[in-house]
Each structure stands twice: as C-alpha cells, then as structure tokens.
Coordinates of N, CA and C in Angstrom, one line a residue:
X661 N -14.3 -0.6 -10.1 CA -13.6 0.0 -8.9 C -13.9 -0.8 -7.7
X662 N -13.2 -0.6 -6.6 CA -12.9 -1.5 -5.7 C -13.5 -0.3 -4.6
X663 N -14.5 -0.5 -3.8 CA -14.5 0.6 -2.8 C -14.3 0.0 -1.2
X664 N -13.8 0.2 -0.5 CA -13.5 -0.3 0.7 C -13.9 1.3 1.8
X665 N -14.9 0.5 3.0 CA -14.9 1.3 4.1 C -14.5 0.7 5.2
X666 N -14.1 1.7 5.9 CA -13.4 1.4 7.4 C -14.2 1.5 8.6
X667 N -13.8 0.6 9.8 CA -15.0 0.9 10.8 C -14.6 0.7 11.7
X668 N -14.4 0.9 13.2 CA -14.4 0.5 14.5 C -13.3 1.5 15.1
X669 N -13.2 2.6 14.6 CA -12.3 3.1 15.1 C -13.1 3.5 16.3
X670 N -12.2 4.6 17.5 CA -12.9 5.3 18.0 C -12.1 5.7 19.3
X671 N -12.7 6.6 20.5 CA -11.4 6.8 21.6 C -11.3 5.6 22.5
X672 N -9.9 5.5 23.0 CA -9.9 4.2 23.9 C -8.9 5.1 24.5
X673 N -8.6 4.4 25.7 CA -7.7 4.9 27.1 C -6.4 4.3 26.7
X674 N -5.9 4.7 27.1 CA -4.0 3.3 26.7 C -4.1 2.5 27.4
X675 N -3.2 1.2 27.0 CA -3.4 0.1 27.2 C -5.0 -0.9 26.8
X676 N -5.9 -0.1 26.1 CA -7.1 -0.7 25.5 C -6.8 -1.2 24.2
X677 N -7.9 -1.8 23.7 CA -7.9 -2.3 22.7 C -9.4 -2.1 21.6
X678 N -8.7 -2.2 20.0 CA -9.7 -1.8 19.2 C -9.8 -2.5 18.0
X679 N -10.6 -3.0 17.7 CA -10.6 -3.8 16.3 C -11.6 -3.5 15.5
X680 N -10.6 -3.2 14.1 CA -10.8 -2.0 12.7 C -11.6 -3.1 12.1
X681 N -12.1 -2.8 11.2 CA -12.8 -3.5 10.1 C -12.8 -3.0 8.1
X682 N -12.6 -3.5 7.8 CA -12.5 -3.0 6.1 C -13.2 -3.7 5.6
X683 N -14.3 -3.4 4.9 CA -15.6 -3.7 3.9 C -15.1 -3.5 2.8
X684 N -14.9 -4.4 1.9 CA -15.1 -4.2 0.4 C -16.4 -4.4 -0.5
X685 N -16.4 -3.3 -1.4 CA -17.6 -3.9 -2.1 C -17.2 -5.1 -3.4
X686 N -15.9 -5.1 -3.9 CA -15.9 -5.6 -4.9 C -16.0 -7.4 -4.7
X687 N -16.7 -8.2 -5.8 CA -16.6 -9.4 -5.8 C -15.3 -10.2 -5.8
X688 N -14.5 -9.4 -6.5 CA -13.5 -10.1 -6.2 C -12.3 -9.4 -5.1
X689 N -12.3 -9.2 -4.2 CA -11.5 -9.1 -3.0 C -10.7 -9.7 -2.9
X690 N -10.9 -11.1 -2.8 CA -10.0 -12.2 -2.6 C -8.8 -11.9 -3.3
X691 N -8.5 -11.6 -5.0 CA -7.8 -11.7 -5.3 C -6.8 -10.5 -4.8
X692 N -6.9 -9.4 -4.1 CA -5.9 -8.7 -3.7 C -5.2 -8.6 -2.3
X693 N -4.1 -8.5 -2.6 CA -3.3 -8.2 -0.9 C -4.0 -6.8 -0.5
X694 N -3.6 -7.2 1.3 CA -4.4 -5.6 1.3 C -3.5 -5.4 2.3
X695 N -4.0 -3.8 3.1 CA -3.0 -3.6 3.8 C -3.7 -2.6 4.8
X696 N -2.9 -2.0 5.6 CA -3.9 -1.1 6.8 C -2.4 0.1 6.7
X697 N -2.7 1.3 6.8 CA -1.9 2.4 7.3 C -2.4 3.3 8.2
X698 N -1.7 3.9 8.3 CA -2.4 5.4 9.0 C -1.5 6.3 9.4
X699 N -2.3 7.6 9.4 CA -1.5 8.7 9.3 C -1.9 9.8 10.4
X700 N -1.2 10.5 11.3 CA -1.1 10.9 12.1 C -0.9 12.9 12.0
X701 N -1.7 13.5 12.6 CA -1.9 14.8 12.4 C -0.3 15.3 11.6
X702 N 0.1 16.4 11.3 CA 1.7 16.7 10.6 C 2.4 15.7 10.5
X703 N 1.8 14.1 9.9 CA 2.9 13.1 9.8 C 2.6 12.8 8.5
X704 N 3.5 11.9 8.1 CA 3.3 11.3 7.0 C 2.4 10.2 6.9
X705 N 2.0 9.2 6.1 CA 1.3 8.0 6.0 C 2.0 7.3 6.6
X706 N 2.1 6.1 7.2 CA 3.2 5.1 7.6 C 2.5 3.9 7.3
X707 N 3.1 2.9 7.2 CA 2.8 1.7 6.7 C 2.3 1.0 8.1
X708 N 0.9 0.0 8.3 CA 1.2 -0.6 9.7 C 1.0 -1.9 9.7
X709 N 0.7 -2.4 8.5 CA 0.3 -4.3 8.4 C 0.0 -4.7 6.9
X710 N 0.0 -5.9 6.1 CA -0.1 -6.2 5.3 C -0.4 -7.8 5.0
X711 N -1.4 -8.1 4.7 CA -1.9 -9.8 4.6 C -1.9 -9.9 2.5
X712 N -1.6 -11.4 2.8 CA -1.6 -12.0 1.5 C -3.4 -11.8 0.8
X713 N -3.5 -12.1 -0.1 CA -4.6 -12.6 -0.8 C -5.3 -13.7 0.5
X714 N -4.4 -14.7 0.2 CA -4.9 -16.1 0.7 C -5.0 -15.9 2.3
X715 N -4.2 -14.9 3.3 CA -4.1 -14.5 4.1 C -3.3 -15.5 5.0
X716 N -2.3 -16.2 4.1 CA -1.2 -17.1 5.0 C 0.0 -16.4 5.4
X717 N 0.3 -14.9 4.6 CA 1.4 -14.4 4.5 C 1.2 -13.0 5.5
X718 N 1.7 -12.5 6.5 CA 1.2 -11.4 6.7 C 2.8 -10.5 7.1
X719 N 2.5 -8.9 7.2 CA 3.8 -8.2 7.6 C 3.7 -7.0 8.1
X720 N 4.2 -6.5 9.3 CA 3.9 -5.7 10.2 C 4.9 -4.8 10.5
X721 N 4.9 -3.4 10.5 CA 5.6 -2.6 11.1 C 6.3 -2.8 11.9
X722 N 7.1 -2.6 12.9 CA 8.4 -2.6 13.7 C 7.5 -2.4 15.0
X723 N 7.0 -1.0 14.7 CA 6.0 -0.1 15.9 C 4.5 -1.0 16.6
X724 N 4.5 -1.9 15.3 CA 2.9 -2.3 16.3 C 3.1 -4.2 16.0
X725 N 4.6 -4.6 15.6 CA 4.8 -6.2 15.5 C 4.2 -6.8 17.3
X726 N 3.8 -7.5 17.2 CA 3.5 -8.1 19.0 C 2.2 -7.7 19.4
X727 N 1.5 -6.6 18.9 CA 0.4 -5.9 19.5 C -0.5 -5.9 19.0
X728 N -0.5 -5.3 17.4 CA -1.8 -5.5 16.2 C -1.8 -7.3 15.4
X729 N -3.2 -7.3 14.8 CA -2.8 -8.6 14.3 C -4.1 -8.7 13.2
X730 N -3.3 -9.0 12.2 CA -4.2 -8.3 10.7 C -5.1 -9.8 10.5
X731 N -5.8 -9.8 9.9 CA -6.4 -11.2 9.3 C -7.9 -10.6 8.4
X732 N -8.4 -11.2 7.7 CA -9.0 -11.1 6.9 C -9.9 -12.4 6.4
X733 N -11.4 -12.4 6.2 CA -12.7 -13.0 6.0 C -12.9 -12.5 4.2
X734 N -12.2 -13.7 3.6 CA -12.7 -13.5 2.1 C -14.6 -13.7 1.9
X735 N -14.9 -14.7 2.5 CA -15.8 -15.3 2.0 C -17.3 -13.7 2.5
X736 N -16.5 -13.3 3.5 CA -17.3 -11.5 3.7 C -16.9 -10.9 3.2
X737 N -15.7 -10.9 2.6 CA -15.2 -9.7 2.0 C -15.2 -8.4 2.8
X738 N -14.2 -8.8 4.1 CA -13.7 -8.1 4.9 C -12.6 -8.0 5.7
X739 N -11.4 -7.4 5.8 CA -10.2 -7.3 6.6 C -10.3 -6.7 8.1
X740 N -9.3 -7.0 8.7 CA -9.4 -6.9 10.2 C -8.3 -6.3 10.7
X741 N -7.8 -5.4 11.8 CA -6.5 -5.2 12.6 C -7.0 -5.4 13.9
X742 N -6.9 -6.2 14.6 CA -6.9 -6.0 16.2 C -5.9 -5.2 16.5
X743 N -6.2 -4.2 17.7 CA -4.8 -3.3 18.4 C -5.3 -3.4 19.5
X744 N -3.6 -4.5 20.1 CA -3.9 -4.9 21.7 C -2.8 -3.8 22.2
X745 N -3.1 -3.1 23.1 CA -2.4 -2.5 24.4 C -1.7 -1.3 23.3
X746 N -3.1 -0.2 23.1 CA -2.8 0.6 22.9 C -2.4 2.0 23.4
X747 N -1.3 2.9 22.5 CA -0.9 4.1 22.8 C -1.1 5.2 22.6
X748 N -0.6 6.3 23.4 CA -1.1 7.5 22.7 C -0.5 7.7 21.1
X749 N 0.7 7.3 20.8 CA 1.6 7.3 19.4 C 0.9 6.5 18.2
X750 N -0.4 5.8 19.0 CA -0.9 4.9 18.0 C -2.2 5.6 17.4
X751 N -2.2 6.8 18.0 CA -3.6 7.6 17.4 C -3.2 8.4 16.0
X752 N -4.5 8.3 15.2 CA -3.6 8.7 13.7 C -5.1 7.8 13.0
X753 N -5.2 8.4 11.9 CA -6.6 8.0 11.0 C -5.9 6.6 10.1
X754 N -6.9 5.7 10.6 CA -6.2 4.7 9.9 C -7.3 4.2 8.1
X755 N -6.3 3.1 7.0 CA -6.7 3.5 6.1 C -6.5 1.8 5.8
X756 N -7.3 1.6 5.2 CA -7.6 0.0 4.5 C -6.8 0.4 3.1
X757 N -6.7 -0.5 2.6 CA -6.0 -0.6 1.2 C -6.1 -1.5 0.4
X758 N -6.1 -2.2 -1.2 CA -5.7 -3.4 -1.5 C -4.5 -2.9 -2.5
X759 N -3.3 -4.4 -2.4 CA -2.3 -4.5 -3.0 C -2.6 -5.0 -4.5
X760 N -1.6 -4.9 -5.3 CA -1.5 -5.3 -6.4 C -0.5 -6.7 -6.2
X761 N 0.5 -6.3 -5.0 CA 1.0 -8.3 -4.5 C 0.1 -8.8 -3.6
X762 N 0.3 -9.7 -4.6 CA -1.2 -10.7 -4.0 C -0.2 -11.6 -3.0
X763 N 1.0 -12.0 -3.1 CA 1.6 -12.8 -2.2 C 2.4 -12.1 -1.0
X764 N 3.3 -10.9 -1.4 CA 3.8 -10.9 -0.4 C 3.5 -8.9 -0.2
X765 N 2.6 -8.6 0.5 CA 2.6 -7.5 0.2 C 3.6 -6.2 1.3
X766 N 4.3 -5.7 1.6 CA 5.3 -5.1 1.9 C 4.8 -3.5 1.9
X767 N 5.5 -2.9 2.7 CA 5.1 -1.1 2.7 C 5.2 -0.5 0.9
X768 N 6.2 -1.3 0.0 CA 6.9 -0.4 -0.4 C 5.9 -1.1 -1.8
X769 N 5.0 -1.8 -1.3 CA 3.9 -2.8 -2.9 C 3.3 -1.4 -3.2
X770 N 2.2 -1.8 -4.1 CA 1.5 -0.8 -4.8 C 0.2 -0.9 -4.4
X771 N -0.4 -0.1 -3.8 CA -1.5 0.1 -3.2 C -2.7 0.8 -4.2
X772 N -4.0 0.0 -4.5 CA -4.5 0.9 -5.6 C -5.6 1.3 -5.3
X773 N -6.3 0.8 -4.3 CA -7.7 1.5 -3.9 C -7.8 1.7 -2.2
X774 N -8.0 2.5 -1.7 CA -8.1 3.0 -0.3 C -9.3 3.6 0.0
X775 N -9.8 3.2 1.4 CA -11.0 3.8 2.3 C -10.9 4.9 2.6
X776 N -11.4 5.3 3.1 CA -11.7 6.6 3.6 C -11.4 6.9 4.8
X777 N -11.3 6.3 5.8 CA -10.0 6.2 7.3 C -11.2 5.9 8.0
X778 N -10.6 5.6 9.1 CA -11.4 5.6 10.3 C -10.2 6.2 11.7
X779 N -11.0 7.2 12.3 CA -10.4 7.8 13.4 C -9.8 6.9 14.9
X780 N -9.0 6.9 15.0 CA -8.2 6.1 16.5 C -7.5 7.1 17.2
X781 N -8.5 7.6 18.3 CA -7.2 8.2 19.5 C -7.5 7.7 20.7
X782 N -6.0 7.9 21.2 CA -5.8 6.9 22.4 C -5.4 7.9 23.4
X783 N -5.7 8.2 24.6 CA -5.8 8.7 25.8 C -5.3 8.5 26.5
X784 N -4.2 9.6 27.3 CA -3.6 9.2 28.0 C -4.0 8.5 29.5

C-alpha cells in the first residue's frame, strides 16, 4: 500500500498564500503520477492539479491555472501545491492522490491511493 499524508493546510485571509505538502510512505513514489483535489462542504470532489511521475508534465484546473503551482521532490518522496492569491471559493479539504498515468495524468486518470485531506479556509 501506498500511504500518503497531507500537510500545511490552515486559515489564511484572501489574497494569502499556502503551501500543501504530500508525504508518501512508499519507496517507490516516483513511479506514480499524482494529483491534488479537494472538496468543498455540499460539493463534489473537483479535480485541482496533476504532475507527471518525472514531474515534467503538469495539469491544472481552469479555477486555480495562474495561481497554484504543483511540483514534487522524488528523492523525499514528497509533492507540493503552492496557492498564490487566495479565495474564499478556494476553501474546501484538499486531498493528495497518486495516478496510475505516470505520464500524463488528467482529472479523468485513475487515482488509487489518497491522504486523508488537509483543511484550507480562506477569509474573507
């Protein structure tokens, strides 16, 4: 099993910024795409970024393209979202993930192991 935890959430004012962290325990990390979501009180899951394996490939939501910015540390075996110039619309429990596409991972890839969230609300 692949266990991933999440970390850095927490409240910020709008227009702040916050950067998430994703821990995996497994040795091999590397080989999966991973991805970040989150989900918002009566909402659905929504998809919000997605990096390659290698981490040359990356793909972003509509809602946070320009603002968040994913990347990822194989050799720690750890992923990242920076969220610059945050909103109230951006509060919502966010969720690490790894992909089964190692190259190009997309909302619609297959996600097989997920953290536990980490809490983001933003203030008006």
């Amino acid at each position: 099993q692949v266990q991933l935890v999440e970390s850095g959430g927490g409240l910020v004012q709008a227009g702040g910024s916050l950067r998430l962290s994703c821990a995996g325990s497994a040795r091999t990390l590397s080989r999966y795409g991973m991805g970040w979501f989150r989900q918002a009180p009566g909402k659905e899951r929504e998809f919000v970024a997605a990096i390659s394996w290698s981490g040359r490939n990356t793909n972003y939501a509509d809602s946070v393209k320009g603002r968040f910015t994913i990347s990822r540390d194989n050799a720690n075996k750890t992923m990242f979202l920076q969220m610059n110039s945050l909103t109230p619309e951006d509060t919502a429990v966010y969720y690490c993930a790894t992909s089964s596409d190692l190259e190009y991972p997309d909302p619609h890839s297959r996600y097989d192991y997920w953290g536990q969230g980490t809490q983001v609300t933003v203030s008006s």
